[in-house]
Amino acid sequence: MKKRNQMLFLSPDELLSLLAAARQHSNRAWSMICTSYWHALRASEVCGLTFADIDKENDALTIRRLKDSLETKQAFRKQRGVPLLDEEKALRSWLAERPADDQSTFVFTSQKGGEMDRTAFWRMFQDVAAAAGIPQEKRNPRVLKHSLASHMVAAGENLAHVQQALGHRSYKSTLCYVGVSDSQADTAVQRAASNLF
């Protein structure tokens, strides 16, 4: 049950299930969801990515965030050990099947060509999440941003690094996205107690 003001996030297993379902759905879905996760993108931000944002020479992506967030340049994630998390492979797979006559400057296009609308991405995400068995309350793209923040914190990353990865100007904004489950908190309490006593 969601507690008041608690951000929902995917467990690592849920994320992998989501990416597997996305890959089954389409390479576009896989690439959009993978990119959204790794760069903590809002639906409008992933839909708004253009080829000008891709720096092929440095294997990086310029993230132009909304809501007065930072513009950042982040490396493409190459997860060879976990292919579903390999953002570079997902993007290459999508671009290989993208219609050759599509002259749009947007990376992720609609089925009719041109920029994909954020509501279309939301609908696609909900379909993929349902196919993956993701709980109803987590079936929206915002959960990807929350998940990256929570996964980084769970891995012991410095909150300043989390703040930069999410493109937040304010440290307070980052704290809103940081959440842990009751079981994670219980484990941390036990670990602290065993280290102290």
mmCIF file of C-alpha atoms in Angstrom:
data_model
loop_
_atom_site.group_PDB
_atom_site.id
_atom_site.type_symbol
_atom_site.label_atom_id
_atom_site.label_comp_id
_atom_site.label_asym_id
_atom_site.label_seq_id
_atom_site.Cartn_x
_atom_site.Cartn_y
_atom_site.Cartn_z
ATOM 1 C CA MET A 1 0.000 0.000 0.000
ATOM 2 C CA LYS A 2 1.293 3.442 -0.952
ATOM 3 C CA LYS A 3 2.009 5.702 1.961
ATOM 4 C CA ARG A 4 1.292 9.407 1.756
ATOM 5 C CA ASN A 5 4.009 11.272 -0.186
ATOM 6 C CA GLN A 6 5.894 8.040 -0.892
ATOM 7 C CA MET A 7 7.323 7.821 -4.405
ATOM 8 C CA LEU A 8 6.660 4.524 -6.133
ATOM 9 C CA PHE A 9 9.536 2.755 -7.849
ATOM 10 C CA LEU A 10 10.220 -0.552 -9.563
ATOM 11 C CA SER A 11 12.287 -3.249 -7.935
ATOM 12 C CA PRO A 12 15.214 -4.440 -10.073
ATOM 13 C CA ASP A 13 13.222 -7.574 -10.972
ATOM 14 C CA GLU A 14 10.199 -5.475 -11.955
ATOM 15 C CA LEU A 15 12.419 -3.272 -14.126
ATOM 16 C CA LEU A 16 13.842 -6.304 -15.938
ATOM 17 C CA SER A 17 10.330 -7.723 -16.430
ATOM 18 C CA LEU A 18 9.210 -4.364 -17.830
ATOM 19 C CA LEU A 19 12.157 -4.207 -20.238
ATOM 20 C CA ALA A 20 11.560 -7.799 -21.377
ATOM 21 C CA ALA A 21 7.908 -6.985 -22.101
ATOM 22 C CA ALA A 22 8.974 -3.776 -23.865
ATOM 23 C CA ARG A 23 11.360 -5.703 -26.080
ATOM 24 C CA GLN A 24 8.546 -8.118 -26.961
ATOM 25 C CA HIS A 25 6.248 -5.162 -27.725
ATOM 26 C CA SER A 26 8.665 -3.301 -30.041
ATOM 27 C CA ASN A 27 12.227 -2.061 -30.282
ATOM 28 C CA ARG A 28 10.870 1.489 -30.033
ATOM 29 C CA ALA A 29 9.192 0.662 -26.695
ATOM 30 C CA TRP A 30 12.348 -1.066 -25.414
ATOM 31 C CA SER A 31 14.566 1.847 -26.412
ATOM 32 C CA MET A 32 12.241 4.538 -25.043
ATOM 33 C CA ILE A 33 11.786 2.797 -21.701
ATOM 34 C CA CYS A 34 15.477 1.941 -21.370
ATOM 35 C CA THR A 35 16.519 5.513 -22.234
ATOM 36 C CA SER A 36 13.893 6.972 -19.900
ATOM 37 C CA TYR A 37 15.180 4.831 -17.036
ATOM 38 C CA TRP A 38 18.902 5.455 -17.523
ATOM 39 C CA HIS A 39 18.485 9.221 -17.898
ATOM 40 C CA ALA A 40 15.508 9.739 -15.557
ATOM 41 C CA LEU A 41 13.425 11.292 -18.316
ATOM 42 C CA ARG A 42 9.863 12.530 -18.174
ATOM 43 C CA ALA A 43 7.536 11.331 -20.950
ATOM 44 C CA SER A 44 7.782 14.702 -22.736
ATOM 45 C CA GLU A 45 11.570 14.652 -22.494
ATOM 46 C CA VAL A 46 12.042 11.222 -24.080
ATOM 47 C CA CYS A 47 9.510 12.070 -26.794
ATOM 48 C CA GLY A 48 11.344 15.336 -27.453
ATOM 49 C CA LEU A 49 14.793 13.792 -28.044
ATOM 50 C CA THR A 50 16.230 14.729 -31.433
ATOM 51 C CA PHE A 51 19.170 13.461 -33.444
ATOM 52 C CA ALA A 52 20.965 16.704 -32.560
ATOM 53 C CA ASP A 53 20.932 15.482 -28.940
ATOM 54 C CA ILE A 54 22.974 12.384 -29.837
ATOM 55 C CA ASP A 55 26.754 12.777 -29.749
ATOM 56 C CA LYS A 56 27.917 9.691 -31.654
ATOM 57 C CA GLU A 57 31.586 10.588 -31.308
ATOM 58 C CA ASN A 58 31.406 10.526 -27.498
ATOM 59 C CA ASP A 59 28.551 7.988 -27.133
ATOM 60 C CA ALA A 60 26.567 10.551 -25.176
ATOM 61 C CA LEU A 61 23.138 12.111 -25.058
ATOM 62 C CA THR A 62 22.290 15.727 -24.289
ATOM 63 C CA ILE A 63 19.324 15.812 -21.950
ATOM 64 C CA ARG A 64 17.196 18.948 -22.287
ATOM 65 C CA ARG A 65 14.998 18.719 -19.243
ATOM 66 C CA LEU A 66 11.767 20.540 -18.563
ATOM 67 C CA LYS A 67 10.539 22.275 -15.397
ATOM 68 C CA ASP A 68 13.699 24.365 -14.957
ATOM 69 C CA SER A 69 15.907 21.322 -14.453
ATOM 70 C CA LEU A 70 19.542 21.111 -15.523
ATOM 71 C CA GLU A 71 20.602 20.362 -19.077
ATOM 72 C CA THR A 72 23.102 17.521 -18.829
ATOM 73 C CA LYS A 73 25.227 15.400 -21.128
ATOM 74 C CA GLN A 74 25.201 11.742 -20.129
ATOM 75 C CA ALA A 75 26.896 8.682 -21.567
ATOM 76 C CA PHE A 76 24.879 5.952 -23.235
ATOM 77 C CA ARG A 77 24.644 2.941 -20.954
ATOM 78 C CA LYS A 78 26.201 -0.240 -22.318
ATOM 79 C CA GLN A 79 25.213 -3.119 -20.061
ATOM 80 C CA ARG A 80 26.746 -6.109 -21.811
ATOM 81 C CA GLY A 81 26.143 -8.396 -18.815
ATOM 82 C CA VAL A 82 22.412 -7.620 -18.757
ATOM 83 C CA PRO A 83 21.348 -7.125 -22.400
ATOM 84 C CA LEU A 84 17.886 -5.803 -21.511
ATOM 85 C CA LEU A 85 19.577 -2.825 -19.799
ATOM 86 C CA ASP A 86 21.842 -2.084 -22.789
ATOM 87 C CA GLU A 87 20.586 1.325 -23.877
ATOM 88 C CA GLU A 88 22.964 1.540 -26.828
ATOM 89 C CA LYS A 89 21.794 -1.817 -28.224
ATOM 90 C CA ALA A 90 18.131 -0.899 -27.709
ATOM 91 C CA LEU A 91 18.595 2.393 -29.568
ATOM 92 C CA ARG A 92 20.482 0.725 -32.428
ATOM 93 C CA SER A 93 17.699 -1.872 -32.715
ATOM 94 C CA TRP A 94 15.045 0.864 -32.926
ATOM 95 C CA LEU A 95 16.974 2.951 -35.455
ATOM 96 C CA ALA A 96 17.556 -0.117 -37.653
ATOM 97 C CA GLU A 97 13.808 -0.641 -38.017
ATOM 98 C CA ARG A 98 12.763 3.019 -38.051
ATOM 99 C CA PRO A 99 11.232 3.791 -41.455
ATOM 100 C CA ALA A 100 13.975 4.937 -43.830
ATOM 101 C CA ASP A 101 11.714 7.569 -45.364
ATOM 102 C CA ASP A 102 10.981 9.150 -41.980
ATOM 103 C CA GLN A 103 12.658 12.545 -42.224
ATOM 104 C CA SER A 104 11.715 13.598 -38.694
ATOM 105 C CA THR A 105 14.447 15.069 -36.531
ATOM 106 C CA PHE A 106 12.926 13.278 -33.528
ATOM 107 C CA VAL A 107 14.557 10.021 -32.432
ATOM 108 C CA PHE A 108 11.300 8.391 -31.360
ATOM 109 C CA THR A 109 8.593 8.897 -33.924
ATOM 110 C CA SER A 110 4.933 8.037 -33.996
ATOM 111 C CA GLN A 111 3.609 5.331 -36.298
ATOM 112 C CA LYS A 112 2.604 8.097 -38.704
ATOM 113 C CA GLY A 113 5.998 9.804 -38.513
ATOM 114 C CA GLY A 114 6.936 12.934 -36.624
ATOM 115 C CA GLU A 115 7.263 13.485 -32.903
ATOM 116 C CA MET A 116 5.631 10.892 -30.697
ATOM 117 C CA ASP A 117 3.113 12.498 -28.362
ATOM 118 C CA ARG A 118 3.689 11.991 -24.634
ATOM 119 C CA THR A 119 0.180 10.575 -24.212
ATOM 120 C CA ALA A 120 0.971 7.935 -26.845
ATOM 121 C CA PHE A 121 4.097 7.038 -24.866
ATOM 122 C CA TRP A 122 2.006 6.827 -21.673
ATOM 123 C CA ARG A 123 -0.458 4.460 -23.351
ATOM 124 C CA MET A 124 2.374 2.319 -24.736
ATOM 125 C CA PHE A 125 4.033 2.241 -21.312
ATOM 126 C CA GLN A 126 0.788 1.170 -19.641
ATOM 127 C CA ASP A 127 0.313 -1.655 -22.167
ATOM 128 C CA VAL A 128 3.885 -2.871 -21.679
ATOM 129 C CA ALA A 129 3.665 -2.600 -17.877
ATOM 130 C CA ALA A 130 0.415 -4.591 -17.855
ATOM 131 C CA ALA A 131 2.019 -7.298 -20.018
ATOM 132 C CA ALA A 132 4.951 -7.405 -17.567
ATOM 133 C CA GLY A 133 2.627 -7.852 -14.594
ATOM 134 C CA ILE A 134 3.617 -4.529 -13.029
ATOM 135 C CA PRO A 135 1.120 -3.459 -10.324
ATOM 136 C CA GLN A 136 -1.482 -0.950 -11.537
ATOM 137 C CA GLU A 137 -0.197 1.890 -9.338
ATOM 138 C CA LYS A 138 3.254 1.663 -10.988
ATOM 139 C CA ARG A 139 2.014 1.717 -14.588
ATOM 140 C CA ASN A 140 3.151 5.189 -15.560
ATOM 141 C CA PRO A 141 6.453 6.399 -17.008
ATOM 142 C CA ARG A 142 7.219 8.601 -13.976
ATOM 143 C CA VAL A 143 8.082 5.426 -12.090
ATOM 144 C CA LEU A 144 11.252 5.111 -14.214
ATOM 145 C CA LYS A 145 12.731 8.358 -12.865
ATOM 146 C CA HIS A 146 11.814 7.369 -9.318
ATOM 147 C CA SER A 147 13.333 3.926 -9.886
ATOM 148 C CA LEU A 148 16.704 5.225 -11.071
ATOM 149 C CA ALA A 149 16.948 7.489 -8.020
ATOM 150 C CA SER A 150 15.952 4.702 -5.645
ATOM 151 C CA HIS A 151 18.295 2.179 -7.282
ATOM 152 C CA MET A 152 21.228 4.599 -7.045
ATOM 153 C CA VAL A 153 20.507 5.274 -3.370
ATOM 154 C CA ALA A 154 20.125 1.548 -2.649
ATOM 155 C CA ALA A 155 23.524 0.992 -4.289
ATOM 156 C CA GLY A 156 25.062 3.512 -1.884
ATOM 157 C CA GLU A 157 25.600 6.334 -4.373
ATOM 158 C CA ASN A 158 26.228 9.833 -3.073
ATOM 159 C CA LEU A 159 23.067 11.968 -3.207
ATOM 160 C CA ALA A 160 24.984 14.650 -5.137
ATOM 161 C CA HIS A 161 25.509 12.071 -7.901
ATOM 162 C CA VAL A 162 21.816 11.180 -7.819
ATOM 163 C CA GLN A 163 20.934 14.875 -8.042
ATOM 164 C CA GLN A 164 23.112 15.326 -11.132
ATOM 165 C CA ALA A 165 21.838 12.146 -12.795
ATOM 166 C CA LEU A 166 18.261 13.364 -12.350
ATOM 167 C CA GLY A 167 19.141 16.876 -13.536
ATOM 168 C CA HIS A 168 17.898 18.592 -10.410
ATOM 169 C CA ARG A 169 19.022 22.118 -9.587
ATOM 170 C CA SER A 170 17.919 21.739 -5.982
ATOM 171 C CA TYR A 171 18.978 19.062 -3.552
ATOM 172 C CA LYS A 172 15.458 19.217 -2.095
ATOM 173 C CA SER A 173 14.018 18.035 -5.408
ATOM 174 C CA THR A 174 16.220 14.950 -5.271
ATOM 175 C CA LEU A 175 15.056 14.060 -1.781
ATOM 176 C CA CYS A 176 11.460 13.864 -3.061
ATOM 177 C CA TYR A 177 12.456 11.060 -5.439
ATOM 178 C CA VAL A 178 14.448 9.074 -2.933
ATOM 179 C CA GLY A 179 12.398 6.368 -1.346
ATOM 180 C CA VAL A 180 12.973 2.980 0.129
ATOM 181 C CA SER A 181 10.652 0.123 0.859
ATOM 182 C CA ASP A 182 9.832 -1.007 4.373
ATOM 183 C CA SER A 183 11.930 -4.136 3.841
ATOM 184 C CA GLN A 184 14.927 -2.026 2.720
ATOM 185 C CA ALA A 185 14.563 0.153 5.822
ATOM 186 C CA ASP A 186 14.328 -2.948 8.040
ATOM 187 C CA THR A 187 17.467 -4.394 6.466
ATOM 188 C CA ALA A 188 19.318 -1.104 7.018
ATOM 189 C CA VAL A 189 18.269 -0.992 10.683
ATOM 190 C CA GLN A 190 19.465 -4.575 11.219
ATOM 191 C CA ARG A 191 22.759 -3.850 9.438
ATOM 192 C CA ALA A 192 23.320 -0.735 11.565
ATOM 193 C CA ALA A 193 22.473 -2.605 14.763
ATOM 194 C CA SER A 194 24.812 -5.484 13.932
ATOM 195 C CA ASN A 195 27.623 -3.029 13.186
ATOM 196 C CA LEU A 196 27.084 -1.178 16.474
ATOM 197 C CA PHE A 197 26.430 -4.015 18.887
#
